[in-house]
């Protein structure tokens, strides 16, 4: 595959998320992730023909959690992440594998219709703004071949009914002076992180952007219900083949599942 020269990377809100994913503590946490989730195993087994012997793009490859599984089964594996720290981690773990620092919002380095199968796991699409999310879907459609599969996961807004959002940092109490001192430091850091994300919060009819406490409250995270997510998918000219919850159960498209924190969407380019 001939790569095109990438146009200048277009980064827009929330940039705070990119800073978080380049943080050494976050990178270290992702380095420990090397196990597929239950729903991913089920999806990969059911839709294995979509990537077996095919040209695969792994968007938001992180620390290479899905790389080790996909690499032996596809004809050509390419991993991309907008975090330079994550890309360096992957290159260290998987020598000679094709990894690039690249943003889903601008994949100009790839020509049209060049991938058979695209994966965007671990709710990675949820860490850009709403407008950039839609741009990301358009870019994925552009580089995916006709009839190719695009599989991704996204946070479930209905799940918010079971929790109080947005959560805020809290100070953990301890009678141990050293432990209490450590708790204060942690609280101050989390409060600082939280304050940097507040500007991105949204509560729209279609979606919400909140801070759900991930990575010490350092991320602004997109939540959307199944109905609106399916509409976004279809508006981007993909068909919806299946939706799975975190237990690996294939759901009816009208399901109001408030117990699953995220869904996996199996789509096909039309």
Tab-separated table of N, CA, C and O in Angstrom, residues 34 52-53 58 75 103 118 144 150 178 194 196 200 268:
chain	number	residue	atom	x	y	z
A	34	UNK	N	-3.472	-6.262	27.673
A	34	UNK	CA	-3.185	-7.167	26.558
A	34	UNK	C	-4.209	-8.286	26.444
A	34	UNK	O	-3.951	-9.311	25.822
A	52	UNK	N	-9.677	-11.965	8.233
A	52	UNK	CA	-8.755	-13.053	7.927
A	52	UNK	C	-8.135	-12.857	6.543
A	52	UNK	O	-8.840	-12.791	5.531
A	53	UNK	N	-6.803	-12.728	6.499
A	53	UNK	CA	-6.116	-12.548	5.232
A	53	UNK	C	-6.385	-11.218	4.572
A	53	UNK	O	-6.176	-11.073	3.358
A	58	UNK	N	-6.039	-0.620	12.516
A	58	UNK	CA	-6.382	-0.606	13.936
A	58	UNK	C	-6.223	0.828	14.437
A	58	UNK	O	-5.108	1.284	14.719
A	75	UNK	N	-3.532	-10.107	6.445
A	75	UNK	CA	-2.461	-10.054	5.454
A	75	UNK	C	-1.545	-8.868	5.717
A	75	UNK	O	-0.328	-8.950	5.544
A	103	UNK	N	-4.166	10.852	13.217
A	103	UNK	CA	-5.416	11.229	13.844
A	103	UNK	C	-6.581	10.790	12.963
A	103	UNK	O	-6.577	11.036	11.752
A	118	UNK	N	-11.609	-2.213	9.516
A	118	UNK	CA	-11.131	-1.163	10.417
A	118	UNK	C	-11.714	-1.395	11.794
A	118	UNK	O	-12.919	-1.606	11.953
A	144	UNK	N	-11.984	3.045	3.849
A	144	UNK	CA	-12.484	1.671	3.877
A	144	UNK	C	-13.024	1.277	2.507
A	144	UNK	O	-13.686	2.066	1.832
A	150	UNK	N	-16.385	-1.947	9.543
A	150	UNK	CA	-15.859	-1.018	10.536
A	150	UNK	C	-16.507	-1.364	11.869
A	150	UNK	O	-17.731	-1.318	12.005
A	178	UNK	N	0.594	9.844	56.930
A	178	UNK	CA	1.265	9.682	55.643
A	178	UNK	C	0.264	9.350	54.541
A	178	UNK	O	0.363	9.867	53.421
A	194	UNK	N	-9.717	17.680	36.536
A	194	UNK	CA	-11.147	17.878	36.302
A	194	UNK	C	-11.425	19.284	35.785
A	194	UNK	O	-12.209	19.473	34.843
A	196	UNK	N	-9.647	21.176	34.030
A	196	UNK	CA	-9.211	21.363	32.648
A	196	UNK	C	-10.211	20.794	31.652
A	196	UNK	O	-10.185	21.166	30.471
A	200	UNK	N	-15.272	21.488	28.158
A	200	UNK	CA	-15.753	20.628	27.078
A	200	UNK	C	-17.092	19.967	27.386
A	200	UNK	O	-17.656	19.294	26.522
A	268	UNK	N	-20.917	-1.828	8.226
A	268	UNK	CA	-20.344	-2.139	6.912
A	268	UNK	C	-20.510	-0.921	6.013
A	268	UNK	O	-21.552	-0.249	5.998
